[in-house]
mmCIF file with all atom_site columns, C-alpha atoms in Angstrom:
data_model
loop_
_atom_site.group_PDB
_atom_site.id
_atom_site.type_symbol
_atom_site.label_atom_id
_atom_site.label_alt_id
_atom_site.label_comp_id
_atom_site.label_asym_id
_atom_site.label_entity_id
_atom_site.label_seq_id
_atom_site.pdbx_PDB_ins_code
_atom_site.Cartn_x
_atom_site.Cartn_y
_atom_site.Cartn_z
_atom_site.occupancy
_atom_site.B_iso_or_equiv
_atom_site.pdbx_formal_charge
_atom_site.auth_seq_id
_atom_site.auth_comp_id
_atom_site.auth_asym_id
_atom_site.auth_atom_id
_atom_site.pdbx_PDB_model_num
ATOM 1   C CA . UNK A 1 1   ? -1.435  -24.314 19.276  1.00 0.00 ? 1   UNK A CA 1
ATOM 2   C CA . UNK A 1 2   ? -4.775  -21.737 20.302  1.00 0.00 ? 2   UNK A CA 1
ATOM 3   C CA . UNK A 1 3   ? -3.699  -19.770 17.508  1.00 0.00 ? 3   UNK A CA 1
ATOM 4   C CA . UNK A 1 4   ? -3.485  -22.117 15.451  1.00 0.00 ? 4   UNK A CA 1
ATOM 5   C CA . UNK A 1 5   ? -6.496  -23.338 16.134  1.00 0.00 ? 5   UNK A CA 1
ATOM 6   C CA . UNK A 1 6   ? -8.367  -20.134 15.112  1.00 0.00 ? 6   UNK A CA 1
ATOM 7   C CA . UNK A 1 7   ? -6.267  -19.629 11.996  1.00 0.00 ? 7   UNK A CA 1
ATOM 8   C CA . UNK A 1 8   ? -7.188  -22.887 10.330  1.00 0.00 ? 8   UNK A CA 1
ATOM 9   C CA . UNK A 1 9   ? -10.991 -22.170 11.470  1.00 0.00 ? 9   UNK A CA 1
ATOM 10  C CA . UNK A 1 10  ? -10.612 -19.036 9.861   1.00 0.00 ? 10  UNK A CA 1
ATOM 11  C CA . UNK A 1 11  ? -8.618  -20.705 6.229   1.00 0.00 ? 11  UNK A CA 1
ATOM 12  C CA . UNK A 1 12  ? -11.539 -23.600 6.326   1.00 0.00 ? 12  UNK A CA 1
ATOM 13  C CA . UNK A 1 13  ? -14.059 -20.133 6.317   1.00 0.00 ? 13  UNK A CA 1
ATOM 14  C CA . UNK A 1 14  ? -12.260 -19.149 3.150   1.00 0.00 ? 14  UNK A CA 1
ATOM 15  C CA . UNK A 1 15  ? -9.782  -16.216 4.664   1.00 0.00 ? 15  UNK A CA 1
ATOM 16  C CA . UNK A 1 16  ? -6.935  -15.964 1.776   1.00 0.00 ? 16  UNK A CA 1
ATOM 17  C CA . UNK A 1 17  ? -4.400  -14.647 4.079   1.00 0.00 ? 17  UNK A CA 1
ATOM 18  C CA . UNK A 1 18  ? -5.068  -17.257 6.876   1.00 0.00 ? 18  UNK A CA 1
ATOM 19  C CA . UNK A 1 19  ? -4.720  -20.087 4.031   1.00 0.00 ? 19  UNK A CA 1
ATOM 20  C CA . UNK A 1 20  ? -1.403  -18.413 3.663   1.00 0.00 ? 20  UNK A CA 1
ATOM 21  C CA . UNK A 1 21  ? -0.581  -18.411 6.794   1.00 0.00 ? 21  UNK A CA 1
ATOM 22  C CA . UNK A 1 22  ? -1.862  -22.416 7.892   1.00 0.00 ? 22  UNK A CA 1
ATOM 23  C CA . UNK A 1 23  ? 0.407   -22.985 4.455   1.00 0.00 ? 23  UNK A CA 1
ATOM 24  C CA . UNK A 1 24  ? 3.192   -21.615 5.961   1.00 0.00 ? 24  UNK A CA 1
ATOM 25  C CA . UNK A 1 25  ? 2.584   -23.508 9.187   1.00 0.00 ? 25  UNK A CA 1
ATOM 26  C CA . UNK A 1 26  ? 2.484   -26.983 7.423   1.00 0.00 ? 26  UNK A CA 1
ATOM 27  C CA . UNK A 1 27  ? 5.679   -25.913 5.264   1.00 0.00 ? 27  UNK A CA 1
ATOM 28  C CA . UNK A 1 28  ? 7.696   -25.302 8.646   1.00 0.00 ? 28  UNK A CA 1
ATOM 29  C CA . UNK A 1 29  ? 6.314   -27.386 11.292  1.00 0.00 ? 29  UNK A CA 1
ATOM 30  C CA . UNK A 1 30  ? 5.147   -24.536 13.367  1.00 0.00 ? 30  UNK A CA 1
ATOM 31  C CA . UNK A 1 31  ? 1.786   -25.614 15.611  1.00 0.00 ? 31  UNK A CA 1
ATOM 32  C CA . UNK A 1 32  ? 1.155   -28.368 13.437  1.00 0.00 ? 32  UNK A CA 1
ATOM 33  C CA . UNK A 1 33  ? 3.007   -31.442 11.976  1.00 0.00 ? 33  UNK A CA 1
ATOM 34  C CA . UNK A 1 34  ? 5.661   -30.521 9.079   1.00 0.00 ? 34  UNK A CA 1
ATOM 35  C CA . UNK A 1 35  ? 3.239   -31.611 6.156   1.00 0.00 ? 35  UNK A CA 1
ATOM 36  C CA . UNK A 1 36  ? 4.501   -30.272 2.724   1.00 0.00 ? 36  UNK A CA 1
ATOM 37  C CA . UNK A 1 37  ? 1.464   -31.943 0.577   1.00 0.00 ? 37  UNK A CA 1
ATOM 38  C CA . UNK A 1 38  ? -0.996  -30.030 2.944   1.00 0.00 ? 38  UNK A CA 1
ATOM 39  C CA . UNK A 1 39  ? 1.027   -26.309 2.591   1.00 0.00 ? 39  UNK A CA 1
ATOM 40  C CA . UNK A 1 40  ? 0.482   -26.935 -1.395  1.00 0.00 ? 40  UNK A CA 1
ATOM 41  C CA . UNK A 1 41  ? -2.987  -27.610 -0.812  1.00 0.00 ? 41  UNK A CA 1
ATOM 42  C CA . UNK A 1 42  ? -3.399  -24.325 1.470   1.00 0.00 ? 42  UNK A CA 1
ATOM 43  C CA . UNK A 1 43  ? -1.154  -21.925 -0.881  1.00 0.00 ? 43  UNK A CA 1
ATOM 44  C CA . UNK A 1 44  ? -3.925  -23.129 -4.086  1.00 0.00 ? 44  UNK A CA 1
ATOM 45  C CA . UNK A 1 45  ? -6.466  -21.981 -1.973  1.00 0.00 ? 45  UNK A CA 1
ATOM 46  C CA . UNK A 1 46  ? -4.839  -18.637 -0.990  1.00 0.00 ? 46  UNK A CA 1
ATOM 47  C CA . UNK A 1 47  ? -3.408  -18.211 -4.498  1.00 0.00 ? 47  UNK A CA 1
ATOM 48  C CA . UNK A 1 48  ? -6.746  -18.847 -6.630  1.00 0.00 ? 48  UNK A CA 1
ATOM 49  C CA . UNK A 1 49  ? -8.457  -15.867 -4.301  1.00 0.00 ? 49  UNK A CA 1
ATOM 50  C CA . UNK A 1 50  ? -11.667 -14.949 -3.324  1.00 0.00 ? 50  UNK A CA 1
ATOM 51  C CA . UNK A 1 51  ? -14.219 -11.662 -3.441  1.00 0.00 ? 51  UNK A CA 1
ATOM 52  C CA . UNK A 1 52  ? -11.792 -9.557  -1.492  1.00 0.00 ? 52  UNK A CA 1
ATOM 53  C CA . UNK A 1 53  ? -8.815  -11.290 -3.438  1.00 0.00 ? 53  UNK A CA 1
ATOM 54  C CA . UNK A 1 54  ? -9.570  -11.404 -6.511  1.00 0.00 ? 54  UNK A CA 1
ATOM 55  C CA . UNK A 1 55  ? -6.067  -12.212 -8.214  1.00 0.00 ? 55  UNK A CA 1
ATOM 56  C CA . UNK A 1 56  ? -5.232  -14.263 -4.975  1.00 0.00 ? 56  UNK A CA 1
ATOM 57  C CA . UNK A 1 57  ? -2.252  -13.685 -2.503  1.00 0.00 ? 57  UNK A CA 1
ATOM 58  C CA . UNK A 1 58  ? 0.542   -13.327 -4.383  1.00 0.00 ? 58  UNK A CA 1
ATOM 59  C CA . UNK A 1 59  ? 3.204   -14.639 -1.978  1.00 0.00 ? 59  UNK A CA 1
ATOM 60  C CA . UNK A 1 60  ? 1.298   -17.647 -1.652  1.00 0.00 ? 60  UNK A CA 1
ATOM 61  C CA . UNK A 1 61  ? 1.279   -17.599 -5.872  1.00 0.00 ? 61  UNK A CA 1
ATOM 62  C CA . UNK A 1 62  ? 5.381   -17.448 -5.175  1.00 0.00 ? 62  UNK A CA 1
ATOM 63  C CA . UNK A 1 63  ? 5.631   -20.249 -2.880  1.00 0.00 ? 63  UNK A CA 1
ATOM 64  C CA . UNK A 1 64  ? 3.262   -22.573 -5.366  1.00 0.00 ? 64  UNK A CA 1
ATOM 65  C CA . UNK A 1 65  ? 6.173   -21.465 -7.633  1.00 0.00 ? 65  UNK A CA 1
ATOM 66  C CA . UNK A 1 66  ? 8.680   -22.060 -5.287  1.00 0.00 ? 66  UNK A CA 1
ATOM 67  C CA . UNK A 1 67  ? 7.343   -25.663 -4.477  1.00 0.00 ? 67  UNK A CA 1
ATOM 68  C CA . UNK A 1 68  ? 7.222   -26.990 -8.074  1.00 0.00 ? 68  UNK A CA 1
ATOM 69  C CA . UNK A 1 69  ? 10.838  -25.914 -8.467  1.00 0.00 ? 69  UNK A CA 1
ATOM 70  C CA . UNK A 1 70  ? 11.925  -27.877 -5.822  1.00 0.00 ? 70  UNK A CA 1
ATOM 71  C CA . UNK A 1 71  ? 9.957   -30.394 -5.650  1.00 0.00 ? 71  UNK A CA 1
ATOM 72  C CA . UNK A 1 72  ? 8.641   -29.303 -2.199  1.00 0.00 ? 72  UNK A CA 1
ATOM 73  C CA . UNK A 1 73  ? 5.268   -31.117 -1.517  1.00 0.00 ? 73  UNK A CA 1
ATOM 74  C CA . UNK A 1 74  ? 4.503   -31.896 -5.565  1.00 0.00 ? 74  UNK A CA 1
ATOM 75  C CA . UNK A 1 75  ? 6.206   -33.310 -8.408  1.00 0.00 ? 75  UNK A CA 1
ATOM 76  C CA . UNK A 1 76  ? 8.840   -31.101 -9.687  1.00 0.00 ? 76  UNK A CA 1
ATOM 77  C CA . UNK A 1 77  ? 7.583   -29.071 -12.559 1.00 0.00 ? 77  UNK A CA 1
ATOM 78  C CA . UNK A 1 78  ? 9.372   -26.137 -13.646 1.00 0.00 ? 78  UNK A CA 1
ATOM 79  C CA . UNK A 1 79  ? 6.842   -25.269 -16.283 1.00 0.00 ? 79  UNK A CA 1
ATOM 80  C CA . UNK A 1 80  ? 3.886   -25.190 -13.339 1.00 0.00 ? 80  UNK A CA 1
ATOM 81  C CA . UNK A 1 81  ? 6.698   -23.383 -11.222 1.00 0.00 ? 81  UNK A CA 1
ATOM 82  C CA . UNK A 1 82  ? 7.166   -20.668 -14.126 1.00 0.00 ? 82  UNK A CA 1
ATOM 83  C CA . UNK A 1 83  ? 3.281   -20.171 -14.133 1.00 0.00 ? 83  UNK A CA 1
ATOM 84  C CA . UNK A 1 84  ? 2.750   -19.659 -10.727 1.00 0.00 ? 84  UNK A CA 1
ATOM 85  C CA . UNK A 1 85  ? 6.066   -17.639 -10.607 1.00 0.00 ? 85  UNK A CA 1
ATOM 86  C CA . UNK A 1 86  ? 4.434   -15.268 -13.262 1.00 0.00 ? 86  UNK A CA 1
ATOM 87  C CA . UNK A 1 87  ? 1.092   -15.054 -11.577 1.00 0.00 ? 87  UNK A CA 1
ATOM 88  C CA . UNK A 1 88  ? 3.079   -13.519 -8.489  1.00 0.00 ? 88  UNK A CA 1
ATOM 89  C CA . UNK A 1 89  ? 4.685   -11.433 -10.811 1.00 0.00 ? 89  UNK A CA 1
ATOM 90  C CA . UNK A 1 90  ? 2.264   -9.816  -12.288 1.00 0.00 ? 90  UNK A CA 1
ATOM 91  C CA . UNK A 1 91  ? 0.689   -9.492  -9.002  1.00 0.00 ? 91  UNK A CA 1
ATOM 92  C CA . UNK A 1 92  ? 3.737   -7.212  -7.947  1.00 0.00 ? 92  UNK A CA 1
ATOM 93  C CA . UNK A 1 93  ? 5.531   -9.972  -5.765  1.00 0.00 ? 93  UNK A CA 1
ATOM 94  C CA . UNK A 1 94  ? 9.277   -8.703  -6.690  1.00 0.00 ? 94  UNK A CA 1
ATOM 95  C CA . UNK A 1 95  ? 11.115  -12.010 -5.776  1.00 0.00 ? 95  UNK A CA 1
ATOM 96  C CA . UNK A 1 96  ? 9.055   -14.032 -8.164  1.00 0.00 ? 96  UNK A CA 1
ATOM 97  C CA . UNK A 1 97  ? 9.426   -11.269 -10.641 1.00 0.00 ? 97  UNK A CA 1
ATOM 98  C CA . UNK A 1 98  ? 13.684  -11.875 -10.027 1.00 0.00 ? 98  UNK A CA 1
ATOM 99  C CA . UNK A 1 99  ? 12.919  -15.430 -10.819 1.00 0.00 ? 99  UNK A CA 1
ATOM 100 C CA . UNK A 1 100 ? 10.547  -15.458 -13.642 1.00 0.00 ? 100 UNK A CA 1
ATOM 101 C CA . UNK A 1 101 ? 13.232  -13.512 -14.942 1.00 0.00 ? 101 UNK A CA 1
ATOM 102 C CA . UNK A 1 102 ? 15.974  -15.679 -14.616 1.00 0.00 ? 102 UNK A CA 1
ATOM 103 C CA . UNK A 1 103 ? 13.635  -18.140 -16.047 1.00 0.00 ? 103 UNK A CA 1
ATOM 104 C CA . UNK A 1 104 ? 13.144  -16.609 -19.311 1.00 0.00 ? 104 UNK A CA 1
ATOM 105 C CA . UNK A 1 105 ? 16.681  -15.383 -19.335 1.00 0.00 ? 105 UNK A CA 1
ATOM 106 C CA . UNK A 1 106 ? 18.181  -18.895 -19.396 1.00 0.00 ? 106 UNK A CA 1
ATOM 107 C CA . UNK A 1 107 ? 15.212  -20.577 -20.589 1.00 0.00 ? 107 UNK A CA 1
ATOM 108 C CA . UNK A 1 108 ? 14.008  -22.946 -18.189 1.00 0.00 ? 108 UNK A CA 1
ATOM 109 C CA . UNK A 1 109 ? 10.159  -23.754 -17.686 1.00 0.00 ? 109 UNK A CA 1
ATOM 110 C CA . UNK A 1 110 ? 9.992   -21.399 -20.518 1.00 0.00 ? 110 UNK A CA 1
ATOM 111 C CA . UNK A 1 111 ? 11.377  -20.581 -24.155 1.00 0.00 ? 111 UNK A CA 1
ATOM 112 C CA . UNK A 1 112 ? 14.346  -18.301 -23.699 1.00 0.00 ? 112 UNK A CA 1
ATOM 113 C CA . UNK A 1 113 ? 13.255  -14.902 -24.344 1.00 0.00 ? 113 UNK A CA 1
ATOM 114 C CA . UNK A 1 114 ? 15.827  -12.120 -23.133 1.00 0.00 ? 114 UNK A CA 1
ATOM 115 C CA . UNK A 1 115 ? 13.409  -8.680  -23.848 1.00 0.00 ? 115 UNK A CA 1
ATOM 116 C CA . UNK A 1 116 ? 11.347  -10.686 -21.323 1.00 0.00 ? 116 UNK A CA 1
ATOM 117 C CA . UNK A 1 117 ? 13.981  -11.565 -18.576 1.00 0.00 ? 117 UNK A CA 1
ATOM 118 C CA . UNK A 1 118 ? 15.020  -7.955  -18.823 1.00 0.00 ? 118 UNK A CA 1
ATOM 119 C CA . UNK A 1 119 ? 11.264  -6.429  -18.476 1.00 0.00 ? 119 UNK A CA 1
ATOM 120 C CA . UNK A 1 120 ? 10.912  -8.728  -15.325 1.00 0.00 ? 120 UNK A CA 1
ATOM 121 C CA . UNK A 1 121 ? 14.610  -7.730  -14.126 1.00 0.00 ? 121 UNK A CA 1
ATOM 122 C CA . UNK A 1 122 ? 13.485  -4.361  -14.274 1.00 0.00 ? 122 UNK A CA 1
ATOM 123 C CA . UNK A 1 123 ? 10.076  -4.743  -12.583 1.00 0.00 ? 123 UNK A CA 1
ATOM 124 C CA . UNK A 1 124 ? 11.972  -6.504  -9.829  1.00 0.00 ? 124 UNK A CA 1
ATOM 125 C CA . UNK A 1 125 ? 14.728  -3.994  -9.130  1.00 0.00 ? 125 UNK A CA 1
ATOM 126 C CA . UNK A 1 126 ? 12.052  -1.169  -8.864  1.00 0.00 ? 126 UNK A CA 1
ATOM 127 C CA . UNK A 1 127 ? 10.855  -2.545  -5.921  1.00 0.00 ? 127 UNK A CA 1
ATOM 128 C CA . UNK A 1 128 ? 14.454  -2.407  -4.347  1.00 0.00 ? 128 UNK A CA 1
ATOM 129 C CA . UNK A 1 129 ? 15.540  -6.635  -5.488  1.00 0.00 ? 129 UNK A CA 1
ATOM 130 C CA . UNK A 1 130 ? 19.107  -6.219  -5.124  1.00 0.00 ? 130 UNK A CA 1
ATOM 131 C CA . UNK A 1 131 ? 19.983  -9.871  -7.103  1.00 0.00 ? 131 UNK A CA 1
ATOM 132 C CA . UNK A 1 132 ? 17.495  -7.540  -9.825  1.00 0.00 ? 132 UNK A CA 1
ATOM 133 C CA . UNK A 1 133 ? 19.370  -4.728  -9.919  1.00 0.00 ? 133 UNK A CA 1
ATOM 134 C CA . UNK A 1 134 ? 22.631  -6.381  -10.494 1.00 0.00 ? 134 UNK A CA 1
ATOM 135 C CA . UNK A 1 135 ? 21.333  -8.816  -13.287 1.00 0.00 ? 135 UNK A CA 1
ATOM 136 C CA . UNK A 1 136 ? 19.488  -5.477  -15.163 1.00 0.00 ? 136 UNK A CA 1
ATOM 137 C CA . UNK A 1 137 ? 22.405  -3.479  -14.857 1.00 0.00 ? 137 UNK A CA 1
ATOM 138 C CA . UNK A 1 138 ? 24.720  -6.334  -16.352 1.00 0.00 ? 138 UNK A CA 1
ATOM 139 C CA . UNK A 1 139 ? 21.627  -6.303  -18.877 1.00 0.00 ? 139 UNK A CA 1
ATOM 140 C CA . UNK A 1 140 ? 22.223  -2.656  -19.957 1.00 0.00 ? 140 UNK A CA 1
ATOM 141 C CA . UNK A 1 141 ? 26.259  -2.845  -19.633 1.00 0.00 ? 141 UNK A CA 1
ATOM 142 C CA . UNK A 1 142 ? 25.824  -5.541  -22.538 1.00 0.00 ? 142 UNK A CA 1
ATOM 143 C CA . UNK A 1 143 ? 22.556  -4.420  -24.098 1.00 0.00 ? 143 UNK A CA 1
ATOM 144 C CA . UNK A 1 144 ? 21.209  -7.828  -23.562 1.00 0.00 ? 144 UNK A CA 1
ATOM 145 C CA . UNK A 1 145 ? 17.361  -7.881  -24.186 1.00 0.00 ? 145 UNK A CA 1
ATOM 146 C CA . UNK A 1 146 ? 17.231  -3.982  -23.818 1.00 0.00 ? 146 UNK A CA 1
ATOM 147 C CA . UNK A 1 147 ? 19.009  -1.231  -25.736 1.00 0.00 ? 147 UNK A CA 1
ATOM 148 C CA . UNK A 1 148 ? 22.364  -0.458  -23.932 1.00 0.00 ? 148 UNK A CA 1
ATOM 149 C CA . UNK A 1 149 ? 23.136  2.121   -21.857 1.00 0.00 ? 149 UNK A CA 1
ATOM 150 C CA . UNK A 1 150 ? 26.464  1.623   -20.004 1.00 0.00 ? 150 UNK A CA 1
ATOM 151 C CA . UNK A 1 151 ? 25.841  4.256   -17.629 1.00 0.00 ? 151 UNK A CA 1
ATOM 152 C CA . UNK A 1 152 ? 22.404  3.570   -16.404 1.00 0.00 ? 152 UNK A CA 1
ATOM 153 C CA . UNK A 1 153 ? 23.609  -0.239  -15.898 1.00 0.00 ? 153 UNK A CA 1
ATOM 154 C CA . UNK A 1 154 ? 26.467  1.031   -13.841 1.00 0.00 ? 154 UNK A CA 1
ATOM 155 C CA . UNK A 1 155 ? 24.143  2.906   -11.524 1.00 0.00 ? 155 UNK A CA 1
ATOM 156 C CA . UNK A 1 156 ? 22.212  -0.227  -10.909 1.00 0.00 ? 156 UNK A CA 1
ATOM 157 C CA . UNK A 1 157 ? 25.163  -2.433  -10.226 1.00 0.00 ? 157 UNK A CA 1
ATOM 158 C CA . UNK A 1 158 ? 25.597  0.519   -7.956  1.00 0.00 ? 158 UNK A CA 1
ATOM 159 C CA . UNK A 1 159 ? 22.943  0.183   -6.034  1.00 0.00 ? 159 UNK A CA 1
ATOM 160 C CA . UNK A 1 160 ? 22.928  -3.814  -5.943  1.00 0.00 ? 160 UNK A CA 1
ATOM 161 C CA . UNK A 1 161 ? 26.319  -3.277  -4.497  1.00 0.00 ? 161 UNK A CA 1
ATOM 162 C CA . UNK A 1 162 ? 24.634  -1.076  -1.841  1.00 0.00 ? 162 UNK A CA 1
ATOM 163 C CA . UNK A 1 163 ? 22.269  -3.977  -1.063  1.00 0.00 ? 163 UNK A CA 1
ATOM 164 C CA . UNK A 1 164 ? 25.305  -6.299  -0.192  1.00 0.00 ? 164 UNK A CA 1
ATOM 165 C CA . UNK A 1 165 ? 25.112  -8.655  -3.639  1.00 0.00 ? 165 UNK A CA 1
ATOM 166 C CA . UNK A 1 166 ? 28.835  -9.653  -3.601  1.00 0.00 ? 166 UNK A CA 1
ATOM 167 C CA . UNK A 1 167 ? 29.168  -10.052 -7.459  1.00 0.00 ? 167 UNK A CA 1
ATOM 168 C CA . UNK A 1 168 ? 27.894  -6.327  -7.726  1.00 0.00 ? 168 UNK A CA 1
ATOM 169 C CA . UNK A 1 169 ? 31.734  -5.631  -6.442  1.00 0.00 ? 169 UNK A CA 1
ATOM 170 C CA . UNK A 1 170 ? 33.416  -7.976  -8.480  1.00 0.00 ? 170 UNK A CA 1
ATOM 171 C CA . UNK A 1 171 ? 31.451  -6.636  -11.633 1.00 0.00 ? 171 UNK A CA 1
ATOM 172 C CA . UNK A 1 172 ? 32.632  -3.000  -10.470 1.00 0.00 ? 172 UNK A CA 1
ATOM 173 C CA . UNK A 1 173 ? 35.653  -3.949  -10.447 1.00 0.00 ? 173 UNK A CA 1
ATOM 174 C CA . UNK A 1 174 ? 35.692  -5.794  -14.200 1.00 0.00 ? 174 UNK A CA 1
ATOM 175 C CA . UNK A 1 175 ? 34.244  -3.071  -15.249 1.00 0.00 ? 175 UNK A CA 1
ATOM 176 C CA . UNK A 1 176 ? 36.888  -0.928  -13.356 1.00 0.00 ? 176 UNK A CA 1
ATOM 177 C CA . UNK A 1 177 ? 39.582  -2.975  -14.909 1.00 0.00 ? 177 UNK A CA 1
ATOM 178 C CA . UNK A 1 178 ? 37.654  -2.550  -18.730 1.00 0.00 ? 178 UNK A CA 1
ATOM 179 C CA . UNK A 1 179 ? 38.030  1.011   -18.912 1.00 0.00 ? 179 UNK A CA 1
ATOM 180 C CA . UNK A 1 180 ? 41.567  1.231   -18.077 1.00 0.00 ? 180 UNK A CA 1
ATOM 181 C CA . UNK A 1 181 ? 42.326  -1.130  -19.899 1.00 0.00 ? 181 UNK A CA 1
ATOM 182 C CA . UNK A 1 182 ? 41.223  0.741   -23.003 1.00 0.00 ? 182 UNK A CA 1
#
């Protein structure tokens, strides 16, 4: 509860990582009473920013998205949810770059726009997403919002398979079963 203490004296001083951090307390019950309302109100702090955060904390960005979705503490709102998700993104936060993806790949919160679920697909499985590098290496197997390239998609299922994503098998093996099939 001491340290606590000190990190909501340092979030109340306007420290974006503490307001995080309290967030994250308040979401989970840890140190102070399980409070989702108050962990939204602590992730817009940390996610708006300061001097030394200028583009605010990008994980707290994802868990603003993350709370809208589900209805976690706010009204659900999958359009709010998609802009928070994208602010995260663009701040380099690879799990909310997975799920603006899938956002604009099936068009929810957003008008379905596959060149854009495929850039963000991309941008996520650089950073080592496996659920990413499955989806953009189904993405290039089909040529689905990106020129195809059967090959290159096959070395990303590859390495989602690597990360443990069971589908990345059963896709293997589809494809497996394509090719000698023809």
């Amino acid at each position: 509860i001491q340290g606590c203490k000190s990190l909501l004296m340092a979030a109340s001083a306007g420290d974006c990582v503490a307001q995080l951090l309290v967030g994250k307390c308040y979401e989970e019950g840890r140190g102070v009473p399980l409070d989702l309302s108050k962990s939204v109100t602590w992730f817009k702090l940390a996610a708006k920013g300061n001097t030394e955060y200028p583009n605010g904390v990008r994980d707290a960005q994802h868990n603003l998205g993350a709370c809208y979705m589900d209805g976690q503490g706010v009204r659900k709102d999958k359009v709010l949810a998609c802009g928070w998700f994208k602010r995260a993104a663009k701040n380099g936060q690879a799990e909310s770059q997975h799920n603006l993806a899938k956002h604009y790949f099936f068009g929810s919160g957003v008008r379905r726009h596959l060149r854009k679920a495929a850039y963000w697909f991309l941008q996520s499985a650089r950073q080592g997403c496996p659920e990413a590098q499955l989806e953009i290496g189904m993405r290039y197997v089909v040529g689905s919002g990106l020129q195809r390239d059967p090959e290159k998609g096959l070395r990303w299922i590859q390495k989602a398979e690597q990360g443990n994503v069971t589908d990345a098998r059963i896709v293997l093996d589809a494809i497996a079963l394509g090719s000698a099939a023809t």
